[in-house]
Short mmCIF file of C-alpha atoms in Angstrom, two decimals:
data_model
loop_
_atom_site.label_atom_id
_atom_site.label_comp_id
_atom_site.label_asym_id
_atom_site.label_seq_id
_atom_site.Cartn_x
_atom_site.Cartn_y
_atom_site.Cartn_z
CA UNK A 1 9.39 64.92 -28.29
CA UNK A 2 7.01 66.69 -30.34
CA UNK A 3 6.56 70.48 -30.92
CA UNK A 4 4.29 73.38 -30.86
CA UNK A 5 3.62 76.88 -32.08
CA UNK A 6 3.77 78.85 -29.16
CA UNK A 7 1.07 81.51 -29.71
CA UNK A 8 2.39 84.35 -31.92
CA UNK A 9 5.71 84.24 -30.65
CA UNK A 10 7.06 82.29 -33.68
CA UNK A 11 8.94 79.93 -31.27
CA UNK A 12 8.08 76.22 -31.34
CA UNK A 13 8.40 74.78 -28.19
CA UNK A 14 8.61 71.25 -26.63
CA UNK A 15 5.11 70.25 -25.67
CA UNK A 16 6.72 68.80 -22.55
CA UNK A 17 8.95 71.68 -21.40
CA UNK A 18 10.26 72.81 -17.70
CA UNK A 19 9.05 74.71 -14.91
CA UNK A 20 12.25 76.01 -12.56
CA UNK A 21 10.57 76.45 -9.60
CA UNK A 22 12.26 73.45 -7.72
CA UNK A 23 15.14 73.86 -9.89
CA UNK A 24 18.50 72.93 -8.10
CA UNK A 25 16.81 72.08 -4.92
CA UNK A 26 13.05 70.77 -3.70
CA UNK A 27 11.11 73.59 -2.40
CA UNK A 28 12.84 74.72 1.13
CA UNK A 29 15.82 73.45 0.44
CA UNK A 30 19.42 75.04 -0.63
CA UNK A 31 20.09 75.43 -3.81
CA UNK A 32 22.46 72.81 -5.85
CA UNK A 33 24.25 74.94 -9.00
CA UNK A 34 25.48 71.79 -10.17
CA UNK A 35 22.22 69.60 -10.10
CA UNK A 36 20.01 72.77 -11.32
CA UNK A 37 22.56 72.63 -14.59
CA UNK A 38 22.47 69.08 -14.80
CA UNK A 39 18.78 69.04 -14.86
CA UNK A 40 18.45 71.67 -17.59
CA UNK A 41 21.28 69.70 -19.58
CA UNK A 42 19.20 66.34 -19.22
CA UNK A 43 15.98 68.12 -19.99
CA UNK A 44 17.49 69.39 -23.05
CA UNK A 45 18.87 65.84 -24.44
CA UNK A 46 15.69 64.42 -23.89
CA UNK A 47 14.13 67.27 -26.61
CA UNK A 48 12.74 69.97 -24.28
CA UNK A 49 13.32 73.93 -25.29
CA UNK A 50 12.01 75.45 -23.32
CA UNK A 51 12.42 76.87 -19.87
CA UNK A 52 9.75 78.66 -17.38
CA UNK A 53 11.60 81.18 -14.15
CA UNK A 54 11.09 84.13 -12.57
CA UNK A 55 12.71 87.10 -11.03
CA UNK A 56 12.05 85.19 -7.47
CA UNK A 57 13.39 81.67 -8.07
CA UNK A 58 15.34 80.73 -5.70
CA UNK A 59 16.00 84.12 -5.11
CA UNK A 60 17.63 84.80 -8.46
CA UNK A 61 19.31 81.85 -8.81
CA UNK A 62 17.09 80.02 -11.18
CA UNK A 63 16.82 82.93 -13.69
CA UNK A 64 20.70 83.04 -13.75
CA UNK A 65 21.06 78.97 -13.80
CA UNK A 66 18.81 79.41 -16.74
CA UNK A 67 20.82 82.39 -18.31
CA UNK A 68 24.22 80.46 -18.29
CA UNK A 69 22.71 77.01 -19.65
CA UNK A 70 21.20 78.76 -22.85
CA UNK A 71 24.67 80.93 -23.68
CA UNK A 72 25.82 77.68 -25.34
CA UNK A 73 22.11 76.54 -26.02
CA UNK A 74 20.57 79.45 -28.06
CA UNK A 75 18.03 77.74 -29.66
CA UNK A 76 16.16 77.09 -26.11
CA UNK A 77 13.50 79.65 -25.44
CA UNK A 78 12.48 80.81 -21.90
CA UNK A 79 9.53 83.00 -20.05
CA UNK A 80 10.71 84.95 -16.81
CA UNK A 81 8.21 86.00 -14.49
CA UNK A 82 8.10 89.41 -12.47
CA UNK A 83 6.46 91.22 -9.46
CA UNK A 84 6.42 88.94 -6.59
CA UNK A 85 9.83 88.36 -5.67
CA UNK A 86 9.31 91.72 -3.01
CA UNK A 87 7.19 91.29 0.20
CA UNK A 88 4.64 91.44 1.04
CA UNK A 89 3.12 91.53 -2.37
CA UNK A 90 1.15 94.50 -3.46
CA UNK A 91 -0.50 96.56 -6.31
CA UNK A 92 2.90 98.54 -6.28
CA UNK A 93 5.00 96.28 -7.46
CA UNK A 94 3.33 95.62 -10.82
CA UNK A 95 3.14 99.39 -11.61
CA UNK A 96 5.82 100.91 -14.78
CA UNK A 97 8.60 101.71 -12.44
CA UNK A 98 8.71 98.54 -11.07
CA UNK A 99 7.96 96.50 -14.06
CA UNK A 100 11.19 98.84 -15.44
CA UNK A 101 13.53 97.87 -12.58
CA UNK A 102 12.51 93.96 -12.66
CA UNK A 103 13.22 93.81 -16.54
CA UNK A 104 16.49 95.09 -16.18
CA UNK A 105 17.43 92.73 -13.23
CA UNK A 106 16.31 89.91 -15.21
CA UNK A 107 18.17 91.00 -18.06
CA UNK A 108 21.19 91.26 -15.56
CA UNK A 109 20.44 88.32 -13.83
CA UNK A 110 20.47 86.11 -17.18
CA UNK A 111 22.88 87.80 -18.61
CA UNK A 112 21.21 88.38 -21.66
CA UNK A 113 20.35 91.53 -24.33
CA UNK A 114 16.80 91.13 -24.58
CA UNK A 115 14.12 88.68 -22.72
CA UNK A 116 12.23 86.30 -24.71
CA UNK A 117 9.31 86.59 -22.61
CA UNK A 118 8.11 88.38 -19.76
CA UNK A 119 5.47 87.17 -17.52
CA UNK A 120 3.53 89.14 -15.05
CA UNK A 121 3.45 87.20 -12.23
CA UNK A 122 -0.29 86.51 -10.78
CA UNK A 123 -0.91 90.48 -10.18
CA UNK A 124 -3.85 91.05 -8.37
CA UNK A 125 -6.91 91.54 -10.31
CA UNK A 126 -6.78 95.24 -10.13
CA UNK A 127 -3.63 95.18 -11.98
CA UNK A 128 -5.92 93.81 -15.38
CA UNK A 129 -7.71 96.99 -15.12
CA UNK A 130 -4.34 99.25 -15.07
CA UNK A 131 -3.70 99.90 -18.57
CA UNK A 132 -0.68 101.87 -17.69
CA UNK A 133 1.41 98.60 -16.86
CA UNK A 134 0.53 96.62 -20.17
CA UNK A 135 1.49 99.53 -21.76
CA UNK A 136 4.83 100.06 -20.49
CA UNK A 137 4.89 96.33 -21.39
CA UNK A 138 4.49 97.63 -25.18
CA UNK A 139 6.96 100.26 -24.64
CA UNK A 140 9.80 98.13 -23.27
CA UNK A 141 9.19 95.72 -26.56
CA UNK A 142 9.35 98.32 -28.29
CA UNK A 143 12.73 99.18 -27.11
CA UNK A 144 14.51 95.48 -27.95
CA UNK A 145 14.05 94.65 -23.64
CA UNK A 146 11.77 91.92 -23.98
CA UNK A 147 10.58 90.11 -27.29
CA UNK A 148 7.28 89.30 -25.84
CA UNK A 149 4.85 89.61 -22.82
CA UNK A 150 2.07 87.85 -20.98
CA UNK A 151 0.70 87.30 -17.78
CA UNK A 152 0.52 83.82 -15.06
CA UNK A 153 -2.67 83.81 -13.61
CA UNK A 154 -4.56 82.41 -10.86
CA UNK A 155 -8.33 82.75 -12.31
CA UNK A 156 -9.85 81.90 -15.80
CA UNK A 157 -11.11 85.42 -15.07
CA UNK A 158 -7.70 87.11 -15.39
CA UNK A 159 -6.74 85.51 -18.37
CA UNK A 160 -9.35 86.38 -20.28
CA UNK A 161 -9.31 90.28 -19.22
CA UNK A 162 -5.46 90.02 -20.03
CA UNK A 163 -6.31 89.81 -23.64
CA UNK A 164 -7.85 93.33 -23.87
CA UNK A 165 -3.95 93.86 -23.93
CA UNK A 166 -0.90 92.99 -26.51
CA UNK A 167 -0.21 89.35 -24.83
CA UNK A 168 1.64 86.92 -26.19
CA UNK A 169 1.02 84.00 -23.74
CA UNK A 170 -1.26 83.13 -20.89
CA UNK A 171 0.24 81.05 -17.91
CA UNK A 172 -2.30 78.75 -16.09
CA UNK A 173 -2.78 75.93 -13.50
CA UNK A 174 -4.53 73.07 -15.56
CA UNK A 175 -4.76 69.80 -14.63
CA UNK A 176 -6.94 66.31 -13.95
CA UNK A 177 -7.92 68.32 -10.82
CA UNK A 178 -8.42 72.36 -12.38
CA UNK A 179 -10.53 71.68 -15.41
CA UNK A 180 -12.31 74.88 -16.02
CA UNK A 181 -9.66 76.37 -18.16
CA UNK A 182 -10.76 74.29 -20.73
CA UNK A 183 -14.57 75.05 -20.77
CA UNK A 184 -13.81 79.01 -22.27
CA UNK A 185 -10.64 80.43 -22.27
CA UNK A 186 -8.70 77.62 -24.38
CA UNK A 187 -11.16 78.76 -27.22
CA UNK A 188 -10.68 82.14 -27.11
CA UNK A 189 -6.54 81.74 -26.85
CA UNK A 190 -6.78 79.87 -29.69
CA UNK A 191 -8.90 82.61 -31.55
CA UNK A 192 -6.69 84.90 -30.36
CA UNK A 193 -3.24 82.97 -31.09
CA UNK A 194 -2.24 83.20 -27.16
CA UNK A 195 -0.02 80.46 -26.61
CA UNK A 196 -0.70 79.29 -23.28
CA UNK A 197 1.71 77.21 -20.41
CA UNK A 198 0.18 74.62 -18.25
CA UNK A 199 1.41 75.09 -14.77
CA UNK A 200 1.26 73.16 -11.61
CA UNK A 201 0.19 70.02 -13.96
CA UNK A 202 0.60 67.67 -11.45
CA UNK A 203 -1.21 69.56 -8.58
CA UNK A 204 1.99 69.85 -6.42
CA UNK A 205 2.79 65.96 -6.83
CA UNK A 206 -1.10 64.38 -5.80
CA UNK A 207 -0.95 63.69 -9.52
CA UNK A 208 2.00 61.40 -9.10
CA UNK A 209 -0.72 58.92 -7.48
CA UNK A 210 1.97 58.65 -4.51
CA UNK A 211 0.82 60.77 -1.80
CA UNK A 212 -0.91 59.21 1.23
CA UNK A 213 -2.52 60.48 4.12
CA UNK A 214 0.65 60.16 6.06
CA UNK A 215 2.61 62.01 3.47
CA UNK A 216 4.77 64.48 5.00
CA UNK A 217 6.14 67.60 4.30
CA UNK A 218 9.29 69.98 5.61
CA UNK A 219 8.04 72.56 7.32
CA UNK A 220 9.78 75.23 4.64
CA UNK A 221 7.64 73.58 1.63
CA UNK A 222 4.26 75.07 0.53
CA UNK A 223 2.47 72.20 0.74
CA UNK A 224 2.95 72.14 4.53
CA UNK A 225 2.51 75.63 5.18
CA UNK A 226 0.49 77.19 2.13
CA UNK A 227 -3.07 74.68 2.49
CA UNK A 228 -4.52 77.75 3.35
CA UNK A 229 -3.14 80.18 1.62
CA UNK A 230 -1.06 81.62 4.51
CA UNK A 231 1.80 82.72 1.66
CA UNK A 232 0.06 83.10 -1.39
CA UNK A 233 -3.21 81.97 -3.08
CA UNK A 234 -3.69 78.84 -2.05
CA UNK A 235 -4.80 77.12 -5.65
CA UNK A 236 -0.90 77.04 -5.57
CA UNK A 237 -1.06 74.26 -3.64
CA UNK A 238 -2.11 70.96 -4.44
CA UNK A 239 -4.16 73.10 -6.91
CA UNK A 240 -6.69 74.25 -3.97
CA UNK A 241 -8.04 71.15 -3.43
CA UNK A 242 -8.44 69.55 0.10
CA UNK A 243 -5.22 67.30 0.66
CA UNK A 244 -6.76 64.41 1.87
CA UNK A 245 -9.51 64.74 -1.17
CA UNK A 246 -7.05 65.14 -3.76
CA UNK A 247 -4.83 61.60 -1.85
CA UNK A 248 -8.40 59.85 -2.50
CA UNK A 249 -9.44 61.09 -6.39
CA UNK A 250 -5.72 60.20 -7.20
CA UNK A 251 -6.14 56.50 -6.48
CA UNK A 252 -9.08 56.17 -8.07
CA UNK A 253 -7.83 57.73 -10.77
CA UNK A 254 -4.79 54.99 -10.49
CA UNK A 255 -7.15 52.47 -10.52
CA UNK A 256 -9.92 53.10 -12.66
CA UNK A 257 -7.01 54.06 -15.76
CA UNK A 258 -5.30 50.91 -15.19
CA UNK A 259 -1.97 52.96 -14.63
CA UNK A 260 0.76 52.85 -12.26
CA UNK A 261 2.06 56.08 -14.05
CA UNK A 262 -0.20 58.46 -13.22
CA UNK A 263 2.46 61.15 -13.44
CA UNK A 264 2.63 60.56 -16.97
CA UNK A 265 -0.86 59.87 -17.47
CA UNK A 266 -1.51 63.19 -16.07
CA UNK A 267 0.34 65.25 -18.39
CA UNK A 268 -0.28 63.31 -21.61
CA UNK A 269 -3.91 64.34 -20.32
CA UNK A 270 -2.81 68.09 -20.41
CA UNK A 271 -1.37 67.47 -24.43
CA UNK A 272 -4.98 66.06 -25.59
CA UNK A 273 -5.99 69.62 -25.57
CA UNK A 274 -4.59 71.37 -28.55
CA UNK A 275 -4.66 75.11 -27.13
CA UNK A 276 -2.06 73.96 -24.59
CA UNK A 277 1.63 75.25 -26.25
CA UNK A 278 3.43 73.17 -23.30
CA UNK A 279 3.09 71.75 -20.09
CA UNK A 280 5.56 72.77 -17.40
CA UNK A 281 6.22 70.54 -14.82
CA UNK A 282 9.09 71.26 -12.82
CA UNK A 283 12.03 68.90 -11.69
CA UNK A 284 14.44 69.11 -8.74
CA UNK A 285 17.23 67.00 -10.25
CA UNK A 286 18.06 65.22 -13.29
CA UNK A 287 16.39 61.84 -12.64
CA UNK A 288 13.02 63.42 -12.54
CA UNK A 289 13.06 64.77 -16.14
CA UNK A 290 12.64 60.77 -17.85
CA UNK A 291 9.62 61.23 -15.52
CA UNK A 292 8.25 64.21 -16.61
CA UNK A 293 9.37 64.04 -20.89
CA UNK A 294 7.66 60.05 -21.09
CA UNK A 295 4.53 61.75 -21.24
CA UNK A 296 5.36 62.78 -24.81
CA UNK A 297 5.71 58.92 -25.59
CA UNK A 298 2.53 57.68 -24.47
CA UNK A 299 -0.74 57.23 -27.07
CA UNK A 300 -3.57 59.54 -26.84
CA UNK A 301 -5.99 58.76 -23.88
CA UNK A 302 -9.44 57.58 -25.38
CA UNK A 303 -12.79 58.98 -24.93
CA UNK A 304 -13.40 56.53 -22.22
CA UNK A 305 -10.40 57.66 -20.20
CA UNK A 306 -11.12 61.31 -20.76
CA UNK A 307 -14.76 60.89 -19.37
CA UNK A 308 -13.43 58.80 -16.68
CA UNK A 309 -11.05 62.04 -15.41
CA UNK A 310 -14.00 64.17 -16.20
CA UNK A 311 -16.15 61.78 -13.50
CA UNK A 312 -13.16 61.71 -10.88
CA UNK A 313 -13.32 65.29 -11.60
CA UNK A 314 -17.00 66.07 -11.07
CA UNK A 315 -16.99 63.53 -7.94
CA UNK A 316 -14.52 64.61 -6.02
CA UNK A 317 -13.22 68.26 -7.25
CA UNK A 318 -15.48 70.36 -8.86
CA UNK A 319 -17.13 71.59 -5.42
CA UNK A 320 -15.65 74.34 -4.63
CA UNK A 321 -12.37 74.43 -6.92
CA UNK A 322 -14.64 75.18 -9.81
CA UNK A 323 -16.10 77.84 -8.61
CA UNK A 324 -13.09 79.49 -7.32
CA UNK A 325 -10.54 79.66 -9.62
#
């Protein structure tokens, strides 16, 4: 496992770290105590440091799985998000009093004195142009609450706007099928010293090159019920792009990289681009963390492989999720 500076944070972070959002259970399902500990215990043998939650989790239960592994694991580092674990989601619940209130859950939840980081979590856009939250961001750093702050985001758009403010970090889906980040913003986090996450790296699993058309879903998980955004933004799932599509531009990506590991393949992709701090994909249970931390093992894709995502990319993807997010 290698390491990297994570913004201006001062923490160095595994470059492969962990997203909790299937922690202890795949999505829809109950929630495991045991396997959600076992999981971060066999991501943290196998190097990683770092852990991404939020307030919403598993209603809670990830942020406080998280809280007990790092009590006897303090050098592990960890974002919480906040603001969309209340429904239905609105401007409101990204203004000071809530941001207040959802801090000092966390802080219960976790069981901790002070948050290493706190993620807004996709606000609306308005929220970018409300000063008044990123500055009771500064004010609760101030106080010893959180160590540092930052916003998930949906669009390139946000993430730039965020850095009129005192961010630490940027959260943002990037993968073989959401390429734009890299055409602006990763520049201007790195002349800004904004660490930045990769999230949803392998496009809610059509990266794993294992989906097929007759894939299914429970009826509980957002890639069943989400396609359209019926819950949330829909570049949540399967990173916006049309199922089917995505099932299609995954084999051919398969093929046309020689790999059968195309889960791997797909995140080493992600660490070719220096701007990215870590990549966070997420893992239900133990076994899927060998999965997830190979990627740190394999050699640098070439400039023939890179072009050849870039073509998949522009072939199959670009139209519309380009424009979009």
């Amino acid at each position: 496992m290698e390491y990297r500076q994570f913004g201006k944070t001062g923490f160095n972070i595994s470059e492969v770290s962990l997203g909790t959002w299937q922690l202890g259970g795949k999505w829809g399902a109950e929630f495991s105590e045991k396997d959600a500990l076992d999981t971060l215990a066999e991501a943290y043998d196998r190097g990683v440091n770092f852990f991404d939650t939020a307030d919403g989790y598993q209603g809670g239960l990830s942020e406080k799985a998280v809280g007990t592994f790092i009590k006897t694991h303090p050098d592990v580092h960890f974002t919480t998000k906040l603001g969309r674990k209340e429904e239905p989601l609105s401007l409101e619940h990204f203004n000071p009093d809530h941001v207040d209130r959802y801090v000092d859950e966390s802080l219960a939840n976790m069981g901790v004195d002070a948050l290493d980081m706190v993620l807004l979590h996709c606000p609306p856009t308005d929220i970018y142009y409300t000063p008044e939250t990123f500055f009771e961001l500064d004010k609760l750093k101030k106080a010893g609450k959180i160590r540092n702050y930052g916003v998930s985001v949906e669009k390139v758009e946000q993430a730039i706007k965020a850095m009129d403010y005192d961010i630490s970090a940027v959260e943002i889906i990037f993968n073989m099928f959401r390429l734009r980040p890299a055409n602006l913003f990763f520049d201007l986090a790195k002349q800004n010293n904004i660490g930045v996450l990769a999230r949803v790296p392998l496009a809610s699993g059509l990266l794993t090159g294992k989906f097929t058309a007759d894939t299914k879903f429970s009826a509980a998980d957002h890639r069943n019920n989400n396609r359209d955004g019926q819950h949330f933004d829909k570049g949540e799932t399967f990173s916006g792009v049309d199922y089917l599509t995505g099932v299609k531009a995954a084999a051919e990506l398969k093929e046309r990289l020689g790999t059968d590991n195309l889960a791997a393949t797909a995140l080493r992709y992600i660490l070719m681009y220096d701007a990215v701090a870590a990549v966070i994909p997420g893992a239900s249970n133990p076994t899927q963390i060998e999965r997830n931390t190979s990627a740190a093992e394999l050699p640098a894709l070439s400039e023939a492989q890179m072009a050849i995502v870039r073509d998949v990319y522009d072939k199959y993807i670009k139209n519309p999720v380009d424009y979009l997010w």
